[in-house]
Short mmCIF file of C-alpha atoms and ligand atoms in Angstrom, two decimals:
data_model
loop_
_atom_site.label_atom_id
_atom_site.label_comp_id
_atom_site.label_asym_id
_atom_site.label_seq_id
_atom_site.Cartn_x
_atom_site.Cartn_y
_atom_site.Cartn_z
CA UNK D 166 5.88 20.40 -9.85
CA UNK D 167 5.22 17.42 -6.95
CA UNK D 168 4.11 13.91 -8.17
CA UNK D 169 0.62 13.62 -6.65
CA UNK D 170 -0.60 10.38 -4.60
CA UNK D 171 -3.38 9.25 -4.29
CA UNK D 172 -3.81 6.83 -1.27
CA UNK D 173 -5.56 3.57 -1.75
CA UNK D 174 -6.13 2.48 2.13
CA UNK D 175 -9.11 -0.59 3.66
CA UNK D 176 -9.05 -0.35 7.94
CA UNK D 177 -7.25 1.73 10.70
CA UNK D 178 -4.95 4.62 7.88
CA UNK D 179 -1.60 4.48 10.33
CA UNK D 180 0.78 4.01 6.86
CA UNK D 181 -1.48 6.40 5.56
CA UNK D 182 -1.66 9.14 8.70
CA UNK D 183 2.50 7.84 8.40
CA UNK D 184 2.67 9.10 4.81
CA UNK D 185 0.97 11.58 5.41
CA UNK D 186 3.48 13.40 7.86
CA UNK D 187 6.58 11.87 6.98
CA UNK D 188 9.02 13.05 4.14
CA UNK D 189 7.83 12.35 0.74
CA UNK D 190 10.32 14.52 -0.72
CA UNK D 191 8.71 15.70 -4.51
CA UNK D 192 6.06 13.11 -3.03
CA UNK D 193 2.00 14.78 -2.02
CA UNK D 194 -0.80 13.29 -0.87
CA UNK D 195 -3.31 14.41 -2.22
CA UNK D 196 -6.10 12.23 -1.62
CA UNK D 197 -7.82 9.13 0.59
CA UNK D 198 -9.42 6.63 -0.95
CA UNK D 199 -11.16 3.80 0.62
CA UNK D 200 -13.40 0.66 -0.55
CA UNK D 201 -14.57 0.59 3.89
CA UNK D 202 -17.01 2.59 4.22
CA UNK D 203 -15.85 2.18 8.38
CA UNK D 204 -11.85 2.54 7.36
CA UNK D 205 -10.52 4.59 10.41
CA UNK D 206 -8.45 5.96 7.70
CA UNK D 207 -11.49 8.13 7.02
CA UNK D 208 -11.74 9.55 10.31
CA UNK D 209 -8.31 10.16 10.16
CA UNK D 210 -8.16 12.12 6.64
CA UNK D 211 -9.77 14.72 7.78
CA UNK D 212 -7.69 14.95 10.87
CA UNK D 213 -5.61 15.42 8.87
CA UNK D 214 -6.96 16.97 6.57
CA UNK D 215 -7.17 15.65 3.20
CA UNK D 216 -9.95 14.77 0.83
CA UNK D 217 -11.45 10.98 1.15
CA UNK D 218 -13.44 9.26 -0.46
CA UNK D 219 -15.75 5.56 -0.68
CA UNK D 220 -15.54 4.26 -3.77
CA UNK D 221 -17.93 1.15 -4.82
CA UNK D 222 -15.22 -0.99 -5.61
CA UNK D 223 -18.10 -4.22 -7.04
CA UNK D 224 -19.90 -6.81 -4.97
CA UNK D 225 -16.44 -9.00 -5.17
CA UNK D 226 -14.29 -9.03 -1.25
CA UNK D 227 -11.39 -9.98 -2.60
CA UNK D 228 -10.59 -8.06 -5.62
CA UNK D 229 -12.45 -4.98 -7.43
CA UNK D 230 -15.53 -5.90 -10.59
CA UNK D 231 -13.28 -4.67 -13.42
CA UNK D 232 -16.38 -1.88 -13.84
CA UNK D 233 -15.86 -0.59 -10.25
CA UNK D 234 -12.16 -0.56 -11.12
CA UNK D 235 -12.43 1.16 -14.11
CA UNK D 236 -14.39 3.76 -12.40
CA UNK D 237 -12.19 4.50 -9.64
CA UNK D 238 -9.09 4.59 -12.79
CA UNK D 239 -11.14 7.42 -14.24
CA UNK D 240 -12.00 8.86 -11.10
CA UNK D 241 -8.31 8.79 -10.01
CA UNK D 242 -6.84 10.91 -13.42
CA UNK D 243 -9.89 13.18 -12.72
CA UNK D 244 -7.96 14.02 -10.01
CA UNK D 245 -4.84 14.20 -12.11
CA UNK D 246 -3.20 11.38 -9.66
CA UNK D 247 0.30 10.35 -10.32
CA UNK D 248 1.38 7.33 -8.10
CA UNK D 249 -0.58 5.41 -6.13
CA UNK D 250 -0.06 4.63 -2.33
CA UNK D 251 -1.36 1.19 -1.14
CA UNK D 252 -2.08 1.42 2.24
CA UNK D 253 -3.15 -1.77 3.08
CA UNK D 254 -6.30 -1.72 -0.04
CA UNK D 255 -7.08 -5.53 1.23
CA UNK D 256 -8.06 -6.06 -2.17
CA UNK D 257 -6.03 -7.15 -5.50
CA UNK D 258 -5.41 -5.18 -7.99
CA UNK D 259 -5.03 -6.77 -11.90
CA UNK D 260 -7.27 -4.75 -14.44
CA UNK D 261 -7.98 -1.31 -15.45
CA UNK D 262 -5.47 -0.14 -11.68
CA UNK D 263 -2.84 -1.67 -12.93
CA UNK D 264 -2.78 -0.72 -16.85
CA UNK D 265 -3.56 2.43 -16.58
CA UNK D 266 -0.70 2.96 -13.76
CA UNK D 267 1.45 0.19 -14.17
CA UNK D 268 5.20 0.96 -12.70
CA UNK D 269 3.99 4.34 -9.98
CA UNK D 270 1.73 1.96 -7.89
CA UNK D 271 3.14 0.77 -5.16
CA UNK D 272 2.39 -1.63 -2.08
CA UNK D 273 3.63 -2.24 1.39
CA UNK D 274 3.19 -5.52 3.40
CA UNK D 275 4.83 -6.74 6.61
CA UNK D 276 6.37 -9.31 5.49
CA UNK D 277 10.34 -9.36 4.11
CA UNK D 278 8.46 -10.78 0.46
CA UNK D 279 8.85 -13.30 -1.42
CA UNK D 280 8.34 -14.88 2.19
CA UNK D 281 5.13 -14.96 3.56
CA UNK D 282 2.74 -12.98 0.65
CA UNK D 283 -0.65 -12.15 0.92
CA UNK D 284 -3.36 -11.32 3.67
CA UNK D 285 -1.41 -11.28 7.36
CA UNK D 286 2.16 -11.66 7.17
CA UNK D 287 3.43 -10.99 9.82
CA UNK D 288 1.66 -13.52 11.52
CA UNK D 289 2.49 -16.30 8.94
CA UNK D 290 5.93 -15.26 10.01
CA UNK D 291 5.55 -15.53 13.59
CA UNK D 292 3.89 -18.62 13.18
CA UNK D 293 6.07 -19.90 11.90
CA UNK D 294 9.04 -19.02 13.81
CA UNK D 295 10.86 -17.36 11.49
CA UNK D 296 14.32 -15.62 13.73
CA UNK D 297 13.98 -12.65 11.14
CA UNK D 298 10.62 -11.02 10.80
CA UNK D 299 9.86 -7.30 8.42
CA UNK D 300 8.55 -5.47 5.76
CA UNK D 301 8.96 -5.21 2.31
CA UNK D 302 7.80 -1.53 -0.17
CA UNK D 303 7.29 -3.08 -3.75
CA UNK D 304 5.83 -2.11 -6.96
CA UNK D 305 3.08 -4.15 -8.78
CA UNK D 306 3.00 -6.58 -10.58
CA UNK D 307 0.01 -8.34 -11.12
CA UNK D 308 0.34 -11.34 -8.60
CA UNK D 309 0.21 -10.96 -5.55
CA UNK D 310 3.02 -9.13 -3.71
CA UNK D 311 5.05 -10.16 -6.79
CA UNK D 312 6.31 -7.18 -7.92
CA UNK D 313 9.60 -4.76 -8.02
CA UNK D 314 11.32 -4.36 -4.46
CA UNK D 315 11.39 -1.22 -4.05
CA UNK D 316 12.70 -1.44 0.12
CA UNK D 317 12.82 -4.12 2.86
CA UNK D 318 13.34 -3.74 6.78
CA UNK D 319 14.28 -6.16 8.87
CA UNK D 320 12.65 -6.69 12.42
CA UNK D 321 14.37 -9.59 15.32
CA UNK D 322 12.14 -12.19 16.47
CA UNK D 323 12.09 -11.55 20.53
CA UNK D 324 11.75 -15.08 22.03
CA UNK D 325 9.05 -13.48 24.49
CA UNK D 326 6.77 -12.23 20.71
CA UNK D 327 3.30 -13.52 20.53
CA UNK D 328 1.91 -11.88 17.27
CA UNK D 329 0.90 -8.43 17.78
CA UNK D 330 3.34 -7.49 19.88
CA UNK D 331 5.32 -8.16 16.85
CA UNK D 332 3.06 -7.06 14.20
CA UNK D 333 3.38 -3.75 16.28
CA UNK D 334 7.20 -3.41 16.25
CA UNK D 335 6.68 -4.32 12.63
CA UNK D 336 4.21 -1.99 12.42
CA UNK D 337 6.13 1.27 13.30
CA UNK D 338 9.22 -0.35 10.36
CA UNK D 339 6.44 0.47 8.12
CA UNK D 340 5.88 3.35 9.14
CA UNK D 341 8.91 4.71 8.74
CA UNK D 342 9.56 2.36 5.06
CA UNK D 343 6.67 3.59 3.12
CA UNK D 344 7.63 7.86 3.37
CA UNK D 345 11.84 6.61 2.48
CA UNK D 346 10.37 4.84 -1.15
CA UNK D 347 7.48 7.31 -2.02
CA UNK D 348 10.25 9.81 -1.73
CA UNK D 349 13.27 7.72 -3.32
CA UNK D 350 9.98 6.69 -6.34
CA UNK D 351 9.41 10.52 -6.68
CA UNK D 352 12.60 11.66 -6.81
CA UNK D 353 13.33 8.85 -9.97
CA UNK D 354 15.93 7.09 -7.81
CA UNK D 355 13.50 3.78 -7.48
CA UNK D 356 12.00 2.73 -10.97
CA UNK D 357 9.97 0.26 -11.81
CA UNK D 358 11.92 -3.16 -13.49
CA UNK D 359 11.66 -5.72 -15.03
CA UNK D 360 15.20 -6.23 -14.68
CA UNK D 361 16.78 -9.06 -12.29
CA UNK D 362 13.84 -10.58 -12.09
C1 GAR M 1359 -0.59 -3.36 7.34
O1 GAR M 1359 0.09 -3.41 7.62
C2 GAR M 1359 -0.12 -3.55 5.60
O2 GAR M 1359 1.75 -3.63 5.52
C3 GAR M 1359 -1.47 -4.78 5.88
O3 GAR M 1359 -2.54 -3.85 7.17
C4 GAR M 1359 -1.34 -3.34 6.87
C5 GAR M 1359 -2.69 -2.09 7.15
O4 GAR M 1359 -2.52 -0.85 8.16
N1 GAR M 1359 -0.78 -4.44 3.85
C6 GAR M 1359 -0.95 -6.02 3.72
O5 GAR M 1359 -1.34 -6.97 5.03
C7 GAR M 1359 -1.13 -5.71 2.30
N2 GAR M 1359 -0.73 -7.43 1.90
P1 GAR M 1359 -2.68 0.24 8.58
O6 GAR M 1359 -4.29 0.86 8.31
O7 GAR M 1359 -2.29 0.40 10.22
O8 GAR M 1359 -1.52 0.88 7.90
#
C-alpha cells in the first residue's frame, strides 16, 4: 500500500511539481493544500492532475489560528493522508497539525541547517558570504527549521553568483533531494527520532 501524501505550498510550487514527477518510491502525492489563493501551485496542480484546495489558515500572517489548524487536520484525516510535505509553506506549524502528524511532516529548506533558518535561507547564506551553501530536508518539530535532518546537499557558491543565481541552483538541488527523502521515509529508511539531538 502506498503512503498517501499531502503537499502544502504557499508559492510557485516547483518543489510540489518535482515531487509529483519524481521518484517517491512507496509515497503517492494525493493532494495539494495551500494557504494562499494566488499560489502558482494551484494552477500547477490542475495541469498535473492533482486534487488541490485553498484552505483558510486564520487571520495571522506567519502561523495558523488553532481553530483553522484543527480544520486542516480534520480535512487531512478525512482524506486518509499519512504524510505531509511542506514545499514552500510560509507559515509555522505548531499546534494540532504537529500533534496529529508528529514524525510525519517533512520540510524542505534552502540552506544547510542549522545555519540560516527562517525566511530566505539562500539569501541569508549569500549575504553572509559562505562558500558552500545548500539545502536540507528534515522532519518538522516545534521549532523553526530545527527538526531531525534526513538529507542535505551542498551547493558551491561561485564568485559570479548573486542571490538569485545561487537560489536558483539550490532550488534545482531541492527538486532532487525532496523526492529522495520522501522515498527514504516511505520505505522506513528515515525515521523521526530524538536520538543524537
Ligand atoms: C523553496 O526554496 C523552499 O526551500 C523554500 O521556499 C521555496 C519554495 O519554492 N522554503 C522555505 O524557505 C521554508 N522555510 P517552490 O514554491 O518553487 O517550491
